[in-house]
CSV table of C-alpha atoms in Angstrom, one decimal:
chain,number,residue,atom,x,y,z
A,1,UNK,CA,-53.0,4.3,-30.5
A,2,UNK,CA,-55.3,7.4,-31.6
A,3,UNK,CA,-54.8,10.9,-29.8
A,4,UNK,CA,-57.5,13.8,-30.2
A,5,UNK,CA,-55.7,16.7,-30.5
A,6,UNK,CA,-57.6,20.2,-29.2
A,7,UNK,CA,-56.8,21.3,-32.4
A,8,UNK,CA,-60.2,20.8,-34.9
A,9,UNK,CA,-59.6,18.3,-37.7
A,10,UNK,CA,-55.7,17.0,-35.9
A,11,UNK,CA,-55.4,13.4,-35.2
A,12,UNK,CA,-52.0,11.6,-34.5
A,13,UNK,CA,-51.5,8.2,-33.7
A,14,UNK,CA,-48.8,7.2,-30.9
A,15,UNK,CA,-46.2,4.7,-31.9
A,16,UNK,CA,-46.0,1.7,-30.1
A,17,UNK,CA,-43.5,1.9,-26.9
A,18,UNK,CA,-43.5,5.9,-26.9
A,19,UNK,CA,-45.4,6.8,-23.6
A,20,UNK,CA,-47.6,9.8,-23.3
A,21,UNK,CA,-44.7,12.0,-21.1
A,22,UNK,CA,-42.7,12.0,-24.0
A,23,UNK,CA,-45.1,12.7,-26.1
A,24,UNK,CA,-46.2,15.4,-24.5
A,25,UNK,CA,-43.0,16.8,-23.6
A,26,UNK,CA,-42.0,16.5,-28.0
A,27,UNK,CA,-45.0,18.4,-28.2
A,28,UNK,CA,-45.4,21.1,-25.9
A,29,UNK,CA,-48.5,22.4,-27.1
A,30,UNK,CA,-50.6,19.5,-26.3
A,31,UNK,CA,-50.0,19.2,-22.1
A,32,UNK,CA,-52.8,22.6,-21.8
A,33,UNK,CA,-55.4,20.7,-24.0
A,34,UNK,CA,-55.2,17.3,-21.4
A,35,UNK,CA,-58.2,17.9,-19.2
A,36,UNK,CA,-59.8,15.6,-17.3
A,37,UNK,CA,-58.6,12.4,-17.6
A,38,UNK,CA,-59.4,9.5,-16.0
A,39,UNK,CA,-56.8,7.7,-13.6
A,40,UNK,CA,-57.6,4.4,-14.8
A,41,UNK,CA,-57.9,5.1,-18.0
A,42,UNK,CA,-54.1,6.3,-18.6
A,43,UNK,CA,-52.9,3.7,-15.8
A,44,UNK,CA,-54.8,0.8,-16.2
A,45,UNK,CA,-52.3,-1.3,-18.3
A,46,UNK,CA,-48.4,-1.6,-17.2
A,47,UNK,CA,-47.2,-0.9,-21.3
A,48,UNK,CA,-49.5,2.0,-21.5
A,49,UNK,CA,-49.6,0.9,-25.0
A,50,UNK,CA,-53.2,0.2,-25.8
A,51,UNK,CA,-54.9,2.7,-23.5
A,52,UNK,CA,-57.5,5.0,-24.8
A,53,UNK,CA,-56.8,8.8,-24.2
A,54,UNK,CA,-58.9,11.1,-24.7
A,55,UNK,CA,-58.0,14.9,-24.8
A,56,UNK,CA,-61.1,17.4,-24.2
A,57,UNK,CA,-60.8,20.7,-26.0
A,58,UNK,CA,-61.6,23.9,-23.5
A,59,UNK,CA,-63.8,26.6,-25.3
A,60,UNK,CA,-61.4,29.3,-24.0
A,61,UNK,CA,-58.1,27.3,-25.6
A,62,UNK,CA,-59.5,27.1,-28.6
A,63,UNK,CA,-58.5,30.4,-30.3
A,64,UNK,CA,-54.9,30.2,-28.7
A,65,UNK,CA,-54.4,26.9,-30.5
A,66,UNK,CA,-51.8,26.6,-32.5
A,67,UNK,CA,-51.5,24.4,-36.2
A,68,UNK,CA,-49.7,21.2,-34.6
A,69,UNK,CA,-47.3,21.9,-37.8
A,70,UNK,CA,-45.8,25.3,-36.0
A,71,UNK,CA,-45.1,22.9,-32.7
A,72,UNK,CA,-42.0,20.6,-35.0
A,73,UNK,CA,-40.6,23.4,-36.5
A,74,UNK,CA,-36.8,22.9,-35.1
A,75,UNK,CA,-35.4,25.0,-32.1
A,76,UNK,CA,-32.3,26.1,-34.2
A,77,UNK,CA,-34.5,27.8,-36.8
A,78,UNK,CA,-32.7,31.3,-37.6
A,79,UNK,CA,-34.3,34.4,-36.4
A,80,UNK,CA,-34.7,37.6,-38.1
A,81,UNK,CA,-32.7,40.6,-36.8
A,82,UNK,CA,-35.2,43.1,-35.4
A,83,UNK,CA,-34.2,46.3,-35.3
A,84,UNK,CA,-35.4,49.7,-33.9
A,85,UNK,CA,-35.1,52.9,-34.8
A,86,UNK,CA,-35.0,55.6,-32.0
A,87,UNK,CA,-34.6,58.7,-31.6
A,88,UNK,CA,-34.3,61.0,-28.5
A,89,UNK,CA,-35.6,64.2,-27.5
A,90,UNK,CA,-33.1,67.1,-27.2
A,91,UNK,CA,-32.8,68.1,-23.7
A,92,UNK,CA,-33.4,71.5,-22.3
A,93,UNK,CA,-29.9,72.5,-22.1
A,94,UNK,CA,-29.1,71.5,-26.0
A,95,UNK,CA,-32.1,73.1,-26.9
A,96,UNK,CA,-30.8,76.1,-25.4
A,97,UNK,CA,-27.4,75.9,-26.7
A,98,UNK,CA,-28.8,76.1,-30.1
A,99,UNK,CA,-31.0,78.8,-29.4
A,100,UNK,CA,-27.7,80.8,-27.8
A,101,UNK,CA,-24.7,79.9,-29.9
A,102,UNK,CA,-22.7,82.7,-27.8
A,103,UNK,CA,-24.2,81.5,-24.5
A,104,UNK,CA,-24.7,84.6,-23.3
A,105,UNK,CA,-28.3,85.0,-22.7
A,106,UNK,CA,-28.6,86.4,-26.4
A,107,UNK,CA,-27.2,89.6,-25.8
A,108,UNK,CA,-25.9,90.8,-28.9
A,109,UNK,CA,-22.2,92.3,-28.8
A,110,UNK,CA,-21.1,95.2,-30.6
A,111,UNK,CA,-17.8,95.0,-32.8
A,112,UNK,CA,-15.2,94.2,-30.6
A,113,UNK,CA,-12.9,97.5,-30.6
A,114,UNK,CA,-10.5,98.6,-28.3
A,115,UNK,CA,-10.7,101.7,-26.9
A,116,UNK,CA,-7.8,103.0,-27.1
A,117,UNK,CA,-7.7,102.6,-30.7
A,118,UNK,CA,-9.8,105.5,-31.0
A,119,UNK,CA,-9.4,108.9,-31.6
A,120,UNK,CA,-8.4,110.8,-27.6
A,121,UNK,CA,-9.3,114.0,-29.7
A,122,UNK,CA,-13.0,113.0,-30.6
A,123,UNK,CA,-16.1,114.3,-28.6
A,124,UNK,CA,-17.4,111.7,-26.2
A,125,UNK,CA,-19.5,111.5,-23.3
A,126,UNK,CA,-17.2,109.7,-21.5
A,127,UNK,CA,-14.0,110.9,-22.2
A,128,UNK,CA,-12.2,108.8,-20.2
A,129,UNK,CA,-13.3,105.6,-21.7
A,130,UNK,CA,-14.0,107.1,-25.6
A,131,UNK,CA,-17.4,106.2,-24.9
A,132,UNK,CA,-20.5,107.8,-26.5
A,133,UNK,CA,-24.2,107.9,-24.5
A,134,UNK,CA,-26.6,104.6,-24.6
A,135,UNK,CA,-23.7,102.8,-26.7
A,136,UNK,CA,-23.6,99.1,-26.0
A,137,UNK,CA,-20.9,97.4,-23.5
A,138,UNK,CA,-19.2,94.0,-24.9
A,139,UNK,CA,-19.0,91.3,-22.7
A,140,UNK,CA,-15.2,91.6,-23.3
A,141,UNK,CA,-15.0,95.3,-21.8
A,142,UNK,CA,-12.6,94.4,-19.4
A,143,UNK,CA,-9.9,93.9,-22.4
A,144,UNK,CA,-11.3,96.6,-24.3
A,145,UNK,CA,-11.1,99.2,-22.4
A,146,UNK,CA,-9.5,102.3,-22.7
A,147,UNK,CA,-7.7,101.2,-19.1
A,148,UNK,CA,-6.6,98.1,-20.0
A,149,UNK,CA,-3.7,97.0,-21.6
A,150,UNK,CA,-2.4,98.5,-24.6
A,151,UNK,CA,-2.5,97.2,-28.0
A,152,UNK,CA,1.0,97.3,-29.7
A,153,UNK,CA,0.8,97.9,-33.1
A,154,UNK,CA,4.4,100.2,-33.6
A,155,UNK,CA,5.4,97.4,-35.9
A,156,UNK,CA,3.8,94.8,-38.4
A,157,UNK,CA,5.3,91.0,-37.6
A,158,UNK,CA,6.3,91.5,-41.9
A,159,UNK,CA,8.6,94.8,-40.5
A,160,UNK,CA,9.8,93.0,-37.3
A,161,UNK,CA,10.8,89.8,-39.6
A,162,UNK,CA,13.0,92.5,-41.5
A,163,UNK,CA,14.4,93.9,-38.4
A,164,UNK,CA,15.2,90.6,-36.8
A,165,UNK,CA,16.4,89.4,-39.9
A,166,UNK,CA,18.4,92.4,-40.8
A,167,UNK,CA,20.4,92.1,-37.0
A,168,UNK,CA,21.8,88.7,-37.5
A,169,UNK,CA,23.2,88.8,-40.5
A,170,UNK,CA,25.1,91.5,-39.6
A,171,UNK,CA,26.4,90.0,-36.4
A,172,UNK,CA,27.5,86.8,-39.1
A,173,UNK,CA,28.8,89.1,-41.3
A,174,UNK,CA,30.6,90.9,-38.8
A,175,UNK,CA,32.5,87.5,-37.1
A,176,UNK,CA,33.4,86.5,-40.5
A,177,UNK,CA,35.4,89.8,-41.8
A,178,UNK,CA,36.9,90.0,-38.1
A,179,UNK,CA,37.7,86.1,-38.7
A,180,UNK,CA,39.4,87.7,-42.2
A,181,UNK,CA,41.7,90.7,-41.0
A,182,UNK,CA,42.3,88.8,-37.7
A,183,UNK,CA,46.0,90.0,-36.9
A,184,UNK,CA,49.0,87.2,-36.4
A,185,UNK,CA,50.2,87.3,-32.5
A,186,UNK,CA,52.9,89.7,-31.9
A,187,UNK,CA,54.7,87.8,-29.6
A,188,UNK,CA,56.5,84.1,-29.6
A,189,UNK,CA,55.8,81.0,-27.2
A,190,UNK,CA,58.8,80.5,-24.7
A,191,UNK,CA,60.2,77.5,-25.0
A,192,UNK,CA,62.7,75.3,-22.2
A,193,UNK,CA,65.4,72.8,-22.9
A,194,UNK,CA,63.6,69.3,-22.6
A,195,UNK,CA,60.4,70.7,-21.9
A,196,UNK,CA,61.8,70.4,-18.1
A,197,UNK,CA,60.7,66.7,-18.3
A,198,UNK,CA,63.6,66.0,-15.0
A,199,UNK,CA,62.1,69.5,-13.1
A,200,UNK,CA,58.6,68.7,-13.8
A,201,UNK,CA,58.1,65.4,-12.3
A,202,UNK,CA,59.8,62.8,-14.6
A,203,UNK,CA,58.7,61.0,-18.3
A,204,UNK,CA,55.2,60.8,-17.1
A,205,UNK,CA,54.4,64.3,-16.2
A,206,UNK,CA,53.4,67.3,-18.3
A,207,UNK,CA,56.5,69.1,-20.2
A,208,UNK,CA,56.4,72.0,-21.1
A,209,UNK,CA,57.0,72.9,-24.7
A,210,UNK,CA,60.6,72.5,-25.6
A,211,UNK,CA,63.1,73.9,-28.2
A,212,UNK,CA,62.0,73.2,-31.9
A,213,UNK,CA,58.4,72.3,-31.4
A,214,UNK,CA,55.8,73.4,-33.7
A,215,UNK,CA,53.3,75.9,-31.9
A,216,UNK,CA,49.3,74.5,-32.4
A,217,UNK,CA,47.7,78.0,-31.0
A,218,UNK,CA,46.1,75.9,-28.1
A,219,UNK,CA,48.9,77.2,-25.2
């Protein structure tokens, strides 16, 4: 059996036994060219086998039509990876973190000195704070003022090391010469006859030390 296809110059011819629903449905793109067909026409015989069909081609389908060959390729055909570049807009807050590294509004701090570093004698406006006229506050003034707290600098951490150093080993020099000259002990352990094993309780208890025993140091 001959099929018209809506696509110009595409003819196919139905096997025998293969009925028009499954042709259709192995080729999608043919069920919105099938227009107007006639009832009898398609059901008119019970095999469906030698019934005329024809398909009428729509102006307005006619440049969506697809080449029949694009309709077999297989389902499982391998798709190429798309991918997309993007790129996304700063918001207002980064924007302004760049413009303000400090994030302070972009006030610009003088050196950070303490206050009390400087000289009492010198002549200031403020003599209080060591502070001259129209000279700019750092955000920090709190812990460089001339009130707050003071900076130790008596010693360098190199001269403390020294000092720290110097203190124990003399205290480990010190235990080992009194470890040296340490004097014997002037007087000798008192000893009882059989460590008064009968007074103090029988074999089992505690003796004391006894006549010819050698003394440890512990007692």
């Amino acid at each position: 059996m001959l099929i018209k296809c809506c696509i110009p110059s595409v003819e196919m011819s139905r096997p025998k036994g293969v009925s028009l629903f499954r042709l259709v449905t192995a080729f999608p793109q043919l069920s919105p060219c099938i227009t107007n067909l006639d009832h009898d026409d398609v059901f008119a015989s019970a095999n469906h086998d030698s019934l005329p069909i024809a398909i009428t081609m729509l102006s307005r389908r006619i440049a969506a039509a697809r080449p029949l060959t694009r309709a077999i390729v297989p389902a499982t055909a391998a798709l190429r990876p798309h991918f997309t570049q993007l790129r996304q807009r700063s918001t207002p807050s980064e924007v302004q973190e760049l413009d303000d590294p400090g994030m302070n509004g972009g006030y610009i701090n003088p050196p950070p000195e303490k206050r009390s570093n400087r000289d009492p004698y010198g002549d200031y406006w403020d003599k209080q704070e060591r502070r001259n006229y129209g000279e700019p506050v750092h955000e920090d003034n709190d812990i460089l003022g001339a009130l707050s707290l003071h900076d130790y600098n008596h010693f360098s951490p190199g001269w403390a090391g020294v000092l720290l150093g110097t203190f124990v080993v003399t205290v480990l020099g010190l235990c080992v010469a009194v470890k040296q000259i340490y004097p014997d002990r002037v007087s000798v352990p008192k000893t009882y006859e059989g460590g008064l094993e009968a007074e103090l309780g029988g074999p089992r208890a505690v003796r004391a030390r006894a006549h010819g025993e050698e003394f440890d140091g512990k007692s």
